[in-house]
JSON list of C-alpha atoms and ligand atoms in Angstrom, two decimals:
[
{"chain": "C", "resi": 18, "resn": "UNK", "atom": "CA", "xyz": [85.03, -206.30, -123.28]},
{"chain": "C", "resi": 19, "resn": "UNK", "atom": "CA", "xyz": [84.23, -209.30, -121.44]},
{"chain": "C", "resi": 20, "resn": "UNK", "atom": "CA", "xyz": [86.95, -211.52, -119.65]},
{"chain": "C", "resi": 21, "resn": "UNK", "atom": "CA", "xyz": [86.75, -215.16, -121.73]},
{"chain": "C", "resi": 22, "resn": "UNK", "atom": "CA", "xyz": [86.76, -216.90, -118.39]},
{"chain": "C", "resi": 23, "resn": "UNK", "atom": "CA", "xyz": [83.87, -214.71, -117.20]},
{"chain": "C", "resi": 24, "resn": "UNK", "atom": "CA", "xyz": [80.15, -215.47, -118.40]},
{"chain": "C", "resi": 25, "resn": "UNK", "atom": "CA", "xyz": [79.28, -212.70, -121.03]},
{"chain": "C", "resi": 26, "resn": "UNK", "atom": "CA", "xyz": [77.23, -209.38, -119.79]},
{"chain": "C", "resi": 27, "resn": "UNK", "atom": "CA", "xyz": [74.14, -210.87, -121.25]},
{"chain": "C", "resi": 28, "resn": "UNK", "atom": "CA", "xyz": [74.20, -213.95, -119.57]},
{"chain": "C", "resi": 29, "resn": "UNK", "atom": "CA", "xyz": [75.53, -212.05, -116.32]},
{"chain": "C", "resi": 30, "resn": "UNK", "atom": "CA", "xyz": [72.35, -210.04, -116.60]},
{"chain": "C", "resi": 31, "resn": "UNK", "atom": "CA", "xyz": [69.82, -212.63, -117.04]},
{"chain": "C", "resi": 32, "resn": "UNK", "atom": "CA", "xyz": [71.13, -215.02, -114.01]},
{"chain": "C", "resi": 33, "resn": "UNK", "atom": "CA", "xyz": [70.86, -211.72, -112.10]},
{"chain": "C", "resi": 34, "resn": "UNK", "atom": "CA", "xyz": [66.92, -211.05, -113.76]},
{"chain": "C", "resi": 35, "resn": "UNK", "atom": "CA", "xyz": [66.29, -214.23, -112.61]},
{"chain": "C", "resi": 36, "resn": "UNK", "atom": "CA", "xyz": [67.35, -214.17, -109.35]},
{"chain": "C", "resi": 37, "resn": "UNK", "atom": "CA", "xyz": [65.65, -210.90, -108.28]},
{"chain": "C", "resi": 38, "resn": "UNK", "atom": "CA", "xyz": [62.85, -211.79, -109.85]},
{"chain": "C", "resi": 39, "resn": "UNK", "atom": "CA", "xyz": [62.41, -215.16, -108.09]},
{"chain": "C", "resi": 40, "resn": "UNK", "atom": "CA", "xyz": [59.40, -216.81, -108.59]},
{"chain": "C", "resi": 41, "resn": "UNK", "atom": "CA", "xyz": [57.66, -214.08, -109.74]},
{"chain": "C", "resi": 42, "resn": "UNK", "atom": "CA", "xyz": [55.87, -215.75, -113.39]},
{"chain": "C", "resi": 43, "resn": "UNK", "atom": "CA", "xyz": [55.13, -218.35, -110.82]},
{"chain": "C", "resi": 44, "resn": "UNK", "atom": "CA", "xyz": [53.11, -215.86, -108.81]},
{"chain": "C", "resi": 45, "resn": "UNK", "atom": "CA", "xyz": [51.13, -214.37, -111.53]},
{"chain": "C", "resi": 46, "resn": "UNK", "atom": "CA", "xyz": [50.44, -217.66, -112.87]},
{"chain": "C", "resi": 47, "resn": "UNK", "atom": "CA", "xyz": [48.52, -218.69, -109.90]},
{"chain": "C", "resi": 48, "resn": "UNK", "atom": "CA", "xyz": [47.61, -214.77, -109.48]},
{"chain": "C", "resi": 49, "resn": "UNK", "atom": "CA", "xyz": [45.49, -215.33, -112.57]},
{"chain": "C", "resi": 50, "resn": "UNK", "atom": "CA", "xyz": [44.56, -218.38, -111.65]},
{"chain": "C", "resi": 51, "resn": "UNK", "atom": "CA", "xyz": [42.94, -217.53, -108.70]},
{"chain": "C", "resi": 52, "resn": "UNK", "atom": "CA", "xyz": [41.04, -214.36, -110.34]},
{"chain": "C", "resi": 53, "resn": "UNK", "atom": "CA", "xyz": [39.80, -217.10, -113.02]},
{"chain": "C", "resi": 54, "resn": "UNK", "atom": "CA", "xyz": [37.87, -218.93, -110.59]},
{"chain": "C", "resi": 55, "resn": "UNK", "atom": "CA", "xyz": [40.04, -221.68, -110.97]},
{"chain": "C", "resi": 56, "resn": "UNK", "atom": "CA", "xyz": [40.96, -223.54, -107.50]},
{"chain": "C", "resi": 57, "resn": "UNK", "atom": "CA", "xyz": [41.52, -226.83, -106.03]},
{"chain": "C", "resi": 58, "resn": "UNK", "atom": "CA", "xyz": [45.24, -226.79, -106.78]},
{"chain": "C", "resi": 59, "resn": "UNK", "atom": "CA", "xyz": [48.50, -227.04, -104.59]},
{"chain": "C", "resi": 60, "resn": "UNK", "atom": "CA", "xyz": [51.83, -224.86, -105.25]},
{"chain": "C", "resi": 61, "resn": "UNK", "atom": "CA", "xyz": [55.31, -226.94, -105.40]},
{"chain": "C", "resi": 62, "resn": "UNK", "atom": "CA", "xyz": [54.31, -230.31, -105.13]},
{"chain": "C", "resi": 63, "resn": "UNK", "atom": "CA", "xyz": [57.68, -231.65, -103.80]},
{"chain": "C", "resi": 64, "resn": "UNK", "atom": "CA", "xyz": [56.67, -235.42, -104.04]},
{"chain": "C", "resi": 65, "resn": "UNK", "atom": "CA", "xyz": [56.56, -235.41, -107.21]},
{"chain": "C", "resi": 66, "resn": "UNK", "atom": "CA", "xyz": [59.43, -235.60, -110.04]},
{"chain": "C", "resi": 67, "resn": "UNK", "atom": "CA", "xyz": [60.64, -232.03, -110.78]},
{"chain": "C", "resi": 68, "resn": "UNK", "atom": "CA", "xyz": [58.60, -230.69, -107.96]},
{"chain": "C", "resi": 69, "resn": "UNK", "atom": "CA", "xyz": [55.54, -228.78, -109.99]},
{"chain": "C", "resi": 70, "resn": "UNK", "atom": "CA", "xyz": [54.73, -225.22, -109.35]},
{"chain": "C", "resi": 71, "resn": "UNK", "atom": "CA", "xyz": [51.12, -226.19, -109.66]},
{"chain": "C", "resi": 72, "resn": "UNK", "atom": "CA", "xyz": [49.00, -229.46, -109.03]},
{"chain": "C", "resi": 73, "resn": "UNK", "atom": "CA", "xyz": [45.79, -230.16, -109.68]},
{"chain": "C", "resi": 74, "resn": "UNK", "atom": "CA", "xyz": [45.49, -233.59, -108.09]},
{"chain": "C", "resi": 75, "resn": "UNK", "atom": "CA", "xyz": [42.27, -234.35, -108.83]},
{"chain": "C", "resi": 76, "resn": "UNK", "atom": "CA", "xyz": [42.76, -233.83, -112.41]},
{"chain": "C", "resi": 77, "resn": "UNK", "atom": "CA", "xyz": [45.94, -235.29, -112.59]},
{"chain": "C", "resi": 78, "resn": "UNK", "atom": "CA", "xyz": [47.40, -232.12, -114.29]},
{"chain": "C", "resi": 79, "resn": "UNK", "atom": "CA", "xyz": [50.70, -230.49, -113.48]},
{"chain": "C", "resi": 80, "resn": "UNK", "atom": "CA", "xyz": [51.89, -227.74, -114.05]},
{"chain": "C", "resi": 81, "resn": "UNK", "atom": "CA", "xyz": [55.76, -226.47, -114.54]},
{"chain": "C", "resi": 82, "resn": "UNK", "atom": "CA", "xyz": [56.49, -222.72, -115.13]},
{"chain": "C", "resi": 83, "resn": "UNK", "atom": "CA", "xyz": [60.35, -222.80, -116.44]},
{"chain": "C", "resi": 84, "resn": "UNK", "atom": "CA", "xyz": [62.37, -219.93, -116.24]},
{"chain": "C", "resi": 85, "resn": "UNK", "atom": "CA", "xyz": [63.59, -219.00, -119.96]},
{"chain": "C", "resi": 86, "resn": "UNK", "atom": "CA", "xyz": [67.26, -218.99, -119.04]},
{"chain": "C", "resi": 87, "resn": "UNK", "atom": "CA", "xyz": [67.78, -221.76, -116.76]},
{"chain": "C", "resi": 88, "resn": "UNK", "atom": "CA", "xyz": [65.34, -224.21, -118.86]},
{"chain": "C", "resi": 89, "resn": "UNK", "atom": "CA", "xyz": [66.99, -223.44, -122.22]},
{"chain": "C", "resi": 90, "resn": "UNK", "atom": "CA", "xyz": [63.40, -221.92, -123.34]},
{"chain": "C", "resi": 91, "resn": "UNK", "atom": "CA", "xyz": [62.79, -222.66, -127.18]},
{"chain": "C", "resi": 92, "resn": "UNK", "atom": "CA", "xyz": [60.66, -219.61, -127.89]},
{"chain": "C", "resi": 93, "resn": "UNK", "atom": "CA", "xyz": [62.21, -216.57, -126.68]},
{"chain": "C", "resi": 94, "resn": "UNK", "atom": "CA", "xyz": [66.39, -217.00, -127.62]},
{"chain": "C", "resi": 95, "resn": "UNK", "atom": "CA", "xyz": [68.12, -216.59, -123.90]},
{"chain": "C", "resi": 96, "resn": "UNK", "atom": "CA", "xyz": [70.06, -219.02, -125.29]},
{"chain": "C", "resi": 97, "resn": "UNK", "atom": "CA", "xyz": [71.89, -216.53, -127.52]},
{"chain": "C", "resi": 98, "resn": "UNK", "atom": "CA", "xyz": [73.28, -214.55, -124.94]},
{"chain": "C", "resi": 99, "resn": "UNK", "atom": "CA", "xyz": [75.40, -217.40, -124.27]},
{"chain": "C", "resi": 100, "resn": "UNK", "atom": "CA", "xyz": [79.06, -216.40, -125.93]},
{"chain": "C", "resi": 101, "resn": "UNK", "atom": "CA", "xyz": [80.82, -219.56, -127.26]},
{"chain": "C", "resi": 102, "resn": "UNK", "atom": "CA", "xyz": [83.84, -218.97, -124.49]},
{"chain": "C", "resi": 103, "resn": "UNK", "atom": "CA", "xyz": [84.64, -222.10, -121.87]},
{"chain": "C", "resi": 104, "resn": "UNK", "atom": "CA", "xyz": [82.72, -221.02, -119.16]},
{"chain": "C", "resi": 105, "resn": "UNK", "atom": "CA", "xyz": [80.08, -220.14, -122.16]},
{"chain": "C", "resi": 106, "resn": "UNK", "atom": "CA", "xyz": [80.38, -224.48, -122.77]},
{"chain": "C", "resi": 107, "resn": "UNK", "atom": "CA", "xyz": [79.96, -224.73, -118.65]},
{"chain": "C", "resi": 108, "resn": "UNK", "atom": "CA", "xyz": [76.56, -222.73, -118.66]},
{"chain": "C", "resi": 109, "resn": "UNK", "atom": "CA", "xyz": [75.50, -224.37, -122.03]},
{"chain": "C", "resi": 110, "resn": "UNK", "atom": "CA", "xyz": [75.72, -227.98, -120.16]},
{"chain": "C", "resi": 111, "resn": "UNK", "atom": "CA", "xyz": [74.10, -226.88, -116.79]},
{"chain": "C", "resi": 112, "resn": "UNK", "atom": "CA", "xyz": [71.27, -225.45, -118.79]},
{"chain": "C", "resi": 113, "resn": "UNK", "atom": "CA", "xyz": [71.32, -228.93, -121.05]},
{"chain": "C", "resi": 114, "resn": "UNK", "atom": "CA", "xyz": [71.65, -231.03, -117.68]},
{"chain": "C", "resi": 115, "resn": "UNK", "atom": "CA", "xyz": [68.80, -229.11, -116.56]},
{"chain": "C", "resi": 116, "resn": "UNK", "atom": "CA", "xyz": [66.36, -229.85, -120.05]},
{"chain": "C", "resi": 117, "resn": "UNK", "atom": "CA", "xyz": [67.38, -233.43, -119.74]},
{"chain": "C", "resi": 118, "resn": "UNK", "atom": "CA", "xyz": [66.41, -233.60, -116.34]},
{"chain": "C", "resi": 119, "resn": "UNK", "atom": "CA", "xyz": [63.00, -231.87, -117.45]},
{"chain": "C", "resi": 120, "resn": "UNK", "atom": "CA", "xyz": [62.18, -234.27, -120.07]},
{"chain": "C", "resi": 121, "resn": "UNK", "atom": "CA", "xyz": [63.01, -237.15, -117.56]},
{"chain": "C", "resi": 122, "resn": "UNK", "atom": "CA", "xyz": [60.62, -235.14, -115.28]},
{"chain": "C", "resi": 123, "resn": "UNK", "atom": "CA", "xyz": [57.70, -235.30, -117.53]},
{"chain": "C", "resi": 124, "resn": "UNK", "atom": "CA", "xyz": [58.35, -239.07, -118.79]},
{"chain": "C", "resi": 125, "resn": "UNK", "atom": "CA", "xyz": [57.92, -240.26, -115.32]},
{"chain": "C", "resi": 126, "resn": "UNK", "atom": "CA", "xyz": [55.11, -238.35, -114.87]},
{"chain": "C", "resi": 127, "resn": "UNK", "atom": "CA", "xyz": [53.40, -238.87, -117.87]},
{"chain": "C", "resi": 128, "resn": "UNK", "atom": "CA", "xyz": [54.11, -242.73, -117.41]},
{"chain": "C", "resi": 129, "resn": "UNK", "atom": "CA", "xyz": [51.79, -242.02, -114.04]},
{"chain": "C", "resi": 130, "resn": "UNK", "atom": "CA", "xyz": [48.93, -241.09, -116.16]},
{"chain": "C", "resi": 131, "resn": "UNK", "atom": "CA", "xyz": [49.75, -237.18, -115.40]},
{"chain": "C", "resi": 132, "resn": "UNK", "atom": "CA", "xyz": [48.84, -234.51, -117.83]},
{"chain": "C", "resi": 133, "resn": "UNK", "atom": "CA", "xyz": [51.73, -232.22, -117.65]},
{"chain": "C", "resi": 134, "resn": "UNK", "atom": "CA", "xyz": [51.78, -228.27, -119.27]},
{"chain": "C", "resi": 135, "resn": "UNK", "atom": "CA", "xyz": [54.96, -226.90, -119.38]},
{"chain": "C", "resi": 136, "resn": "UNK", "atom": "CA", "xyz": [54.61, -222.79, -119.45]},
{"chain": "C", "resi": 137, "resn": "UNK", "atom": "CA", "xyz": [57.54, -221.11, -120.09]},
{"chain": "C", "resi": 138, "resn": "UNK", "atom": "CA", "xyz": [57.95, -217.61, -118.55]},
{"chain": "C", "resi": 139, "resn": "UNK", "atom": "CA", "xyz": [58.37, -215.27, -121.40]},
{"chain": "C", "resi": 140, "resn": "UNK", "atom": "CA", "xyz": [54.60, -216.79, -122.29]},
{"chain": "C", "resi": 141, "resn": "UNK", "atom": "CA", "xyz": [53.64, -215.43, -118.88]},
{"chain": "C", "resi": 142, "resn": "UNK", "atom": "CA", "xyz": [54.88, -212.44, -119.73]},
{"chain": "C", "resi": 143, "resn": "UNK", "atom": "CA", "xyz": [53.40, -212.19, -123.32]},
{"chain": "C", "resi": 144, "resn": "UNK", "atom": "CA", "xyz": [49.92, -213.52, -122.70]},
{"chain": "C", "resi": 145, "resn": "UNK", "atom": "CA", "xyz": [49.29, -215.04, -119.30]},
{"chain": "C", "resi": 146, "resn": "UNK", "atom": "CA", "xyz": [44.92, -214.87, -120.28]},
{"chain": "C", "resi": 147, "resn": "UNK", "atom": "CA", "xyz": [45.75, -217.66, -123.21]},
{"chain": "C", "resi": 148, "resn": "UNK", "atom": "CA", "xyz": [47.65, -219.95, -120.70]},
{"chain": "C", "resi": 149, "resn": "UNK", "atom": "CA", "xyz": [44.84, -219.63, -118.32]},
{"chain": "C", "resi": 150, "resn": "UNK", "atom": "CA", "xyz": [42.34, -220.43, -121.02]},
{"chain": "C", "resi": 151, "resn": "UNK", "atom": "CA", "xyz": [44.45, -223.15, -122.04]},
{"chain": "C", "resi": 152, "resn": "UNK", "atom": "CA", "xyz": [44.56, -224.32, -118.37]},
{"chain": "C", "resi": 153, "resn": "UNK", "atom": "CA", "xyz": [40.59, -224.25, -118.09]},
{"chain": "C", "resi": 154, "resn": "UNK", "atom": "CA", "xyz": [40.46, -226.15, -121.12]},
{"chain": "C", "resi": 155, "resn": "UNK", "atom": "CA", "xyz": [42.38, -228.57, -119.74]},
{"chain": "C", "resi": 156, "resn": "UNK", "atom": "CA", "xyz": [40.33, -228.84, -116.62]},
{"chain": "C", "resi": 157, "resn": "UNK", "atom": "CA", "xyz": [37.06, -228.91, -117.75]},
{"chain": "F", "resi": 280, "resn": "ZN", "atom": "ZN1", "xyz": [61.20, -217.96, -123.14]}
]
């Protein structure tokens, strides 16, 4: 049984997933990337708002690859392995701070005149050869 002031085994086991696995869907975005031909970008622009994994400057097209749990992902239901307990409301908020401050991230980006494509890692995961073809769309 789980404590109620503890976060639930689920949500215990992703933070720890996606702390050992680091940036890894960042990696084999770029991996893929690279073995596309595609180049000309820079990794973790850190002048820009939300600091994007990838930049294509010339383009004006960033790129964000969100971890599922942290980001709140739509598609793939982390969210569900959130119990409703009070610490369950704490990690709810951080992960709702955390959208907000994503959404604010791509306004002021957008209101630059940057493209921005948001890539979620359970994508990378599922079919990282449609984001890339989806990328070189975008770039051509
Ligand atoms: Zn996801």
């Amino acid at each position: 049984m789980d404590k109620p002031t503890a976060p639930s085994e689920g949500t215990r086991k992703s933070m720890r997933a996606n702390r050992s696995k680091g940036t890894s869907p960042e990696v084999a975005l770029t991996k893929a990337l690279w073995a596309s031909g595609i180049r000309g970008y820079r990794k973790n622009v850190l002048k820009l708002p939300g600091k994007p994994d990838v930049v294509f400057a010339k383009r004006k097209l960033c790129v964000f690859v969100h971890g599922c749990f942290w980001h709140g992902c739509p598609e793939c239901g982390q969210k569900r392995n959130i119990r409703p307990t009070a610490n369950g409301d704490y990690w709810r908020e951080k992960m709702e701070r955390n959208r907000l401050r994503d959404e604010r991230n791509v306004a002021l980006l957008e209101r630059d005149g940057w493209r921005v494509v948001v890539v979620w890692e359970c994508e990378i995961k599922r079919d990282l050869p449609a984001i890339v073809q989806k990328l070189t769309q975008s770039l051509a």
